[in-house]
Amino acid sequence: MGKIVIAIDGLSSCGKSTMAKSLARNIGYLYFDSGAMYRAVALFCIEEGLVNGQSIDTEKLRNRMSDINITFEADPVTKASVTLLNGRNVEKEIRSLQVSRIVSLVAALDFVRTGLIDRQREMGKAKGIVMDGRDIGTTVFPDAEMKVFVTASAEVRAQRRYDEMTARGENADYNEILHNVQERDHIDQTREVSPLRKADDALLLDNSNMTREEQKAWLMEQFNRISKKC
Ligand code: DC
């Protein structure tokens, strides 16, 4: 049974990373979070003064792309994968609201996508990886042996985010979250470069009414079925 490439794409807030990480752990594969790479470029822009309000200095960023080195390593204590920007652990910084606000602008730039896609392909050369994102099965690894497109209703995703925030003791407004989820879906699906769409040969996973355990069992069943043939 040879190692394969597993591409997990889908809408925001439908639990892609959690499922991709857990699948990788269960089958002994490496996990790569492609969104973290776009987030690291966004952080670089903030730290290097390339952001002005809601716009990016595109020409300066284009010239600085070769100064951006993004790598992943396992945290020595938690063993979780952490993102390094030029050798510095930026896992916490890339999840900040400041980065979240501008990352979709960075992810829409064609030269950023081209640069990161080359690096993502490099990571998949030896196979045995699970990568999640928006264009992994369509653009990065169109020949991936297993492709999953994850979706859930906007209401279910908004409720999950609402529950997570209130569990952390944060103030949350369900209608505002729902609006944000719908807006992000629209931006992801209609942007010009690499819009989010299901690859024709991707398996559709609607997890609106699934428990984590049911989802895990479904993924393992698909993995066992596909990898047996490889
Ligand atoms: O999954 P995430 O929220 O961490 O992704 C961050 C941003 O990067 C989001 O705007 C979508 C974008 N992205 C992308 O365009 N292509 C990918 N393969 C992964 C993420």
Tab-separated table of C-alpha atoms and ligand atoms in Angstrom:
chain	number	residue	atom	x	y	z
A	1	MET	CA	0.000	0.000	0.000
A	2	GLY	CA	1.765	3.162	-1.224
A	3	LYS	CA	1.489	6.553	0.407
A	4	ILE	CA	-0.953	9.008	-1.127
A	5	VAL	CA	-1.718	12.740	-1.151
A	6	ILE	CA	-4.925	13.804	0.602
A	7	ALA	CA	-6.417	17.200	-0.304
A	8	ILE	CA	-9.100	18.651	1.972
A	9	ASP	CA	-10.835	21.789	0.742
A	10	GLY	CA	-14.007	23.513	1.745
A	11	LEU	CA	-15.879	26.475	3.122
A	12	SER	CA	-14.531	28.402	6.101
A	13	SER	CA	-15.469	27.280	9.613
A	14	CYS	CA	-16.517	23.776	8.725
A	15	GLY	CA	-13.799	22.089	10.747
A	16	LYS	CA	-11.357	21.310	7.918
A	17	SER	CA	-8.158	21.773	9.932
A	18	THR	CA	-9.368	19.768	12.911
A	19	MET	CA	-10.408	16.912	10.660
A	20	ALA	CA	-7.246	17.072	8.522
A	21	LYS	CA	-4.985	17.092	11.600
A	22	SER	CA	-6.790	14.195	13.206
A	23	LEU	CA	-6.758	12.140	9.987
A	24	ALA	CA	-3.020	12.768	9.525
A	25	ARG	CA	-2.333	11.676	13.113
A	26	ASN	CA	-4.412	8.500	12.754
A	27	ILE	CA	-2.716	7.358	9.568
A	28	GLY	CA	0.825	8.586	10.359
A	29	TYR	CA	0.935	11.255	7.607
A	30	LEU	CA	2.304	14.810	7.762
A	31	TYR	CA	-0.249	17.615	8.018
A	32	PHE	CA	0.135	20.973	6.228
A	33	ASP	CA	-2.125	23.951	6.804
A	34	SER	CA	-1.960	25.954	3.556
A	35	GLY	CA	-4.056	28.778	5.088
A	36	ALA	CA	-1.265	29.292	7.649
A	37	MET	CA	1.089	30.136	4.765
A	38	TYR	CA	-1.218	32.895	3.468
A	39	ARG	CA	-1.550	34.100	7.053
A	40	ALA	CA	2.265	34.196	7.450
A	41	VAL	CA	2.591	36.364	4.304
A	42	ALA	CA	-0.109	38.674	5.731
A	43	LEU	CA	1.860	38.924	9.004
A	44	PHE	CA	5.039	39.734	7.060
A	45	CYS	CA	3.142	42.575	5.316
A	46	ILE	CA	2.001	44.000	8.658
A	47	GLU	CA	5.448	43.754	10.273
A	48	GLU	CA	7.247	45.236	7.261
A	49	GLY	CA	4.838	48.183	6.945
A	50	LEU	CA	3.337	47.040	3.634
A	51	VAL	CA	-0.258	47.539	4.801
A	52	ASN	CA	-2.073	50.802	4.568
A	53	GLY	CA	-5.553	50.536	6.062
A	54	GLN	CA	-7.251	47.894	3.965
A	55	SER	CA	-4.757	47.895	1.124
A	56	ILE	CA	-1.444	46.133	0.523
A	57	ASP	CA	1.573	47.724	-1.163
A	58	THR	CA	1.498	45.119	-3.926
A	59	GLU	CA	4.659	46.184	-5.749
A	60	LYS	CA	6.788	46.207	-2.577
A	61	LEU	CA	5.418	42.820	-1.585
A	62	ARG	CA	6.177	41.416	-5.037
A	63	ASN	CA	9.815	42.503	-4.597
A	64	ARG	CA	10.028	41.060	-1.107
A	65	MET	CA	8.574	37.594	-1.811
A	66	SER	CA	12.039	36.036	-1.896
A	67	ASP	CA	12.629	37.300	1.672
A	68	ILE	CA	9.735	35.204	2.968
A	69	ASN	CA	10.597	31.702	4.114
A	70	ILE	CA	7.730	29.719	5.584
A	71	THR	CA	8.349	26.347	7.211
A	72	PHE	CA	6.551	24.046	9.626
A	73	GLU	CA	7.897	22.116	12.598
A	74	ALA	CA	6.505	20.060	15.463
A	75	ASP	CA	6.207	21.858	18.806
A	76	PRO	CA	8.641	19.982	21.124
A	77	VAL	CA	6.065	19.888	23.945
A	78	THR	CA	2.618	19.583	22.334
A	79	LYS	CA	3.879	17.894	19.121
A	80	ALA	CA	1.402	20.091	17.218
A	81	SER	CA	2.604	21.546	13.907
A	82	VAL	CA	3.676	25.178	14.229
A	83	THR	CA	4.307	27.750	11.491
A	84	LEU	CA	7.702	29.476	11.244
A	85	LEU	CA	8.236	32.742	9.384
A	86	ASN	CA	11.940	33.127	8.623
A	87	GLY	CA	12.706	30.714	11.424
A	88	ARG	CA	10.474	32.406	14.051
A	89	ASN	CA	7.452	30.641	15.560
A	90	VAL	CA	4.465	32.817	14.539
A	91	GLU	CA	1.668	30.335	15.211
A	92	LYS	CA	-0.067	32.693	17.649
A	93	GLU	CA	0.446	35.915	15.666
A	94	ILE	CA	-0.985	34.503	12.422
A	95	ARG	CA	-4.308	33.742	14.162
A	96	SER	CA	-4.763	37.361	15.334
A	97	LEU	CA	-7.698	39.488	14.230
A	98	GLN	CA	-5.257	41.915	12.573
A	99	VAL	CA	-4.019	39.143	10.283
A	100	SER	CA	-7.521	37.714	9.701
A	101	ARG	CA	-8.684	41.135	8.516
A	102	ILE	CA	-6.188	41.358	5.642
A	103	VAL	CA	-5.377	37.755	4.764
A	104	SER	CA	-8.065	37.469	2.090
A	105	LEU	CA	-6.481	40.451	0.269
A	106	VAL	CA	-3.088	38.735	0.347
A	107	ALA	CA	-4.598	35.414	-0.785
A	108	ALA	CA	-6.143	37.103	-3.817
A	109	LEU	CA	-2.740	38.243	-5.236
A	110	ASP	CA	-1.650	36.022	-8.126
A	111	PHE	CA	2.124	36.258	-7.410
A	112	VAL	CA	1.549	35.296	-3.757
A	113	ARG	CA	-0.496	32.273	-4.833
A	114	THR	CA	2.075	31.189	-7.422
A	115	GLY	CA	4.927	31.437	-4.901
A	116	LEU	CA	3.078	29.544	-2.187
A	117	ILE	CA	1.714	26.889	-4.528
A	118	ASP	CA	5.283	26.030	-5.634
A	119	ARG	CA	6.237	25.551	-1.982
A	120	GLN	CA	3.105	23.505	-1.270
A	121	ARG	CA	3.865	21.185	-4.190
A	122	GLU	CA	7.394	20.734	-2.873
A	123	MET	CA	5.936	19.559	0.464
A	124	GLY	CA	3.828	16.937	-1.309
A	125	LYS	CA	6.619	15.466	-3.424
A	126	ALA	CA	7.263	12.532	-1.116
A	127	LYS	CA	3.480	11.920	-0.663
A	128	GLY	CA	2.159	10.811	2.734
A	129	ILE	CA	0.599	14.208	3.423
A	130	VAL	CA	-2.765	15.709	4.292
A	131	MET	CA	-3.081	19.340	3.180
A	132	ASP	CA	-6.107	21.522	3.781
A	133	GLY	CA	-7.120	24.782	2.123
A	134	ARG	CA	-9.322	26.148	-0.623
A	135	ASP	CA	-7.615	25.078	-3.867
A	136	ILE	CA	-5.609	22.010	-2.899
A	137	GLY	CA	-7.635	19.484	-4.914
A	138	THR	CA	-8.226	21.830	-7.855
A	139	THR	CA	-4.886	23.651	-8.311
A	140	VAL	CA	-2.120	22.526	-5.956
A	141	PHE	CA	-2.552	18.748	-6.273
A	142	PRO	CA	-5.010	18.122	-9.116
A	143	ASP	CA	-3.733	14.507	-9.172
A	144	ALA	CA	-4.208	13.878	-5.438
A	145	GLU	CA	-5.425	10.326	-4.905
A	146	MET	CA	-7.973	11.388	-2.263
A	147	LYS	CA	-9.859	14.672	-2.403
A	148	VAL	CA	-12.516	15.772	0.047
A	149	PHE	CA	-14.675	18.866	-0.254
A	150	VAL	CA	-16.197	19.792	3.086
A	151	THR	CA	-19.322	21.800	3.520
A	152	ALA	CA	-21.995	22.525	6.121
A	153	SER	CA	-24.903	24.953	6.128
A	154	ALA	CA	-24.039	28.583	6.943
A	155	GLU	CA	-26.366	28.392	9.973
A	156	VAL	CA	-24.625	25.320	11.394
A	157	ARG	CA	-21.170	26.887	10.891
A	158	ALA	CA	-22.270	30.161	12.488
A	159	GLN	CA	-23.732	28.270	15.459
A	160	ARG	CA	-20.448	26.339	15.925
A	161	ARG	CA	-18.444	29.566	15.921
A	162	TYR	CA	-20.935	31.170	18.289
A	163	ASP	CA	-20.629	28.196	20.688
A	164	GLU	CA	-16.794	28.290	20.538
A	165	MET	CA	-16.714	32.013	21.308
A	166	THR	CA	-19.201	31.872	24.172
A	167	ALA	CA	-17.351	28.848	25.602
A	168	ARG	CA	-14.208	31.040	25.693
A	169	GLY	CA	-16.241	33.691	27.543
A	170	GLU	CA	-16.230	36.074	24.556
A	171	ASN	CA	-19.189	38.224	23.556
A	172	ALA	CA	-20.842	36.867	20.440
A	173	ASP	CA	-23.747	37.897	18.251
A	174	TYR	CA	-25.167	34.995	16.225
A	175	ASN	CA	-26.576	37.169	13.429
A	176	GLU	CA	-23.292	39.046	13.011
A	177	ILE	CA	-21.373	35.763	12.828
A	178	LEU	CA	-23.842	34.357	10.287
A	179	HIS	CA	-23.423	37.456	8.150
A	180	ASN	CA	-19.604	37.126	8.332
A	181	VAL	CA	-19.750	33.431	7.347
A	182	GLN	CA	-21.963	34.219	4.331
A	183	GLU	CA	-19.748	37.124	3.288
A	184	ARG	CA	-16.571	34.982	3.454
A	185	ASP	CA	-18.256	32.238	1.397
A	186	HIS	CA	-19.083	34.812	-1.237
A	187	ILE	CA	-15.508	36.241	-1.365
A	188	ASP	CA	-13.909	32.754	-1.447
A	189	GLN	CA	-16.217	31.493	-4.204
A	190	THR	CA	-16.180	34.534	-6.472
A	191	ARG	CA	-12.557	35.768	-6.360
A	192	GLU	CA	-10.808	35.818	-9.712
A	193	VAL	CA	-7.720	33.816	-8.802
A	194	SER	CA	-8.259	30.198	-7.726
A	195	PRO	CA	-11.831	30.546	-6.449
A	196	LEU	CA	-13.068	27.931	-4.022
A	197	ARG	CA	-14.883	25.156	-5.866
A	198	LYS	CA	-15.288	21.431	-5.552
A	199	ALA	CA	-13.004	19.440	-7.871
A	200	ASP	CA	-15.084	17.153	-10.079
A	201	ASP	CA	-13.437	14.092	-8.571
A	202	ALA	CA	-13.634	15.229	-4.925
A	203	LEU	CA	-15.776	13.376	-2.413
A	204	LEU	CA	-18.421	15.664	-0.913
A	205	LEU	CA	-18.650	15.691	2.864
A	206	ASP	CA	-21.573	17.673	4.286
A	207	ASN	CA	-20.996	17.521	8.025
A	208	SER	CA	-23.999	19.655	9.050
A	209	ASN	CA	-25.585	16.753	10.885
A	210	MET	CA	-22.565	14.584	11.658
A	211	THR	CA	-20.787	14.038	14.958
A	212	ARG	CA	-16.966	14.157	15.083
A	213	GLU	CA	-16.920	10.375	15.503
A	214	GLU	CA	-19.132	9.793	12.464
A	215	GLN	CA	-16.940	12.097	10.422
A	216	LYS	CA	-13.767	10.358	11.566
A	217	ALA	CA	-15.223	6.953	10.672
A	218	TRP	CA	-16.287	8.219	7.229
A	219	LEU	CA	-12.798	9.617	6.501
A	220	MET	CA	-11.063	6.400	7.592
A	221	GLU	CA	-13.403	4.344	5.427
A	222	GLN	CA	-12.605	6.504	2.382
A	223	PHE	CA	-8.871	6.444	3.125
A	224	ASN	CA	-8.803	2.637	3.494
A	225	ARG	CA	-10.809	2.175	0.306
A	226	ILE	CA	-8.653	4.534	-1.793
A	227	SER	CA	-5.210	3.697	-0.427
A	228	LYS	CA	-5.824	-0.056	-0.938
A	229	LYS	CA	-5.841	0.611	-4.682
A	230	CYS	CA	-2.577	2.629	-4.665
B	1	DC	O1	-8.173	28.564	6.314
B	1	DC	P1	-7.721	29.942	6.820
B	1	DC	O2	-8.840	30.788	7.380
B	1	DC	O3	-6.569	29.874	7.759
B	1	DC	O4	-7.222	30.680	5.488
B	1	DC	C1	-6.698	31.969	5.549
B	1	DC	C2	-6.970	32.701	4.244
B	1	DC	O5	-6.240	32.141	3.172
B	1	DC	C3	-8.435	32.755	3.792
B	1	DC	O6	-8.672	34.064	3.295
B	1	DC	C4	-8.502	31.766	2.654
B	1	DC	C5	-7.104	31.786	2.101
B	1	DC	N1	-6.649	30.498	1.571
B	1	DC	C6	-6.587	30.361	0.210
B	1	DC	O7	-6.959	31.272	-0.516
B	1	DC	N2	-6.097	29.209	-0.325
B	1	DC	C7	-5.706	28.202	0.469
B	1	DC	N3	-5.233	27.078	-0.077
B	1	DC	C8	-5.787	28.328	1.881
B	1	DC	C9	-6.271	29.501	2.395
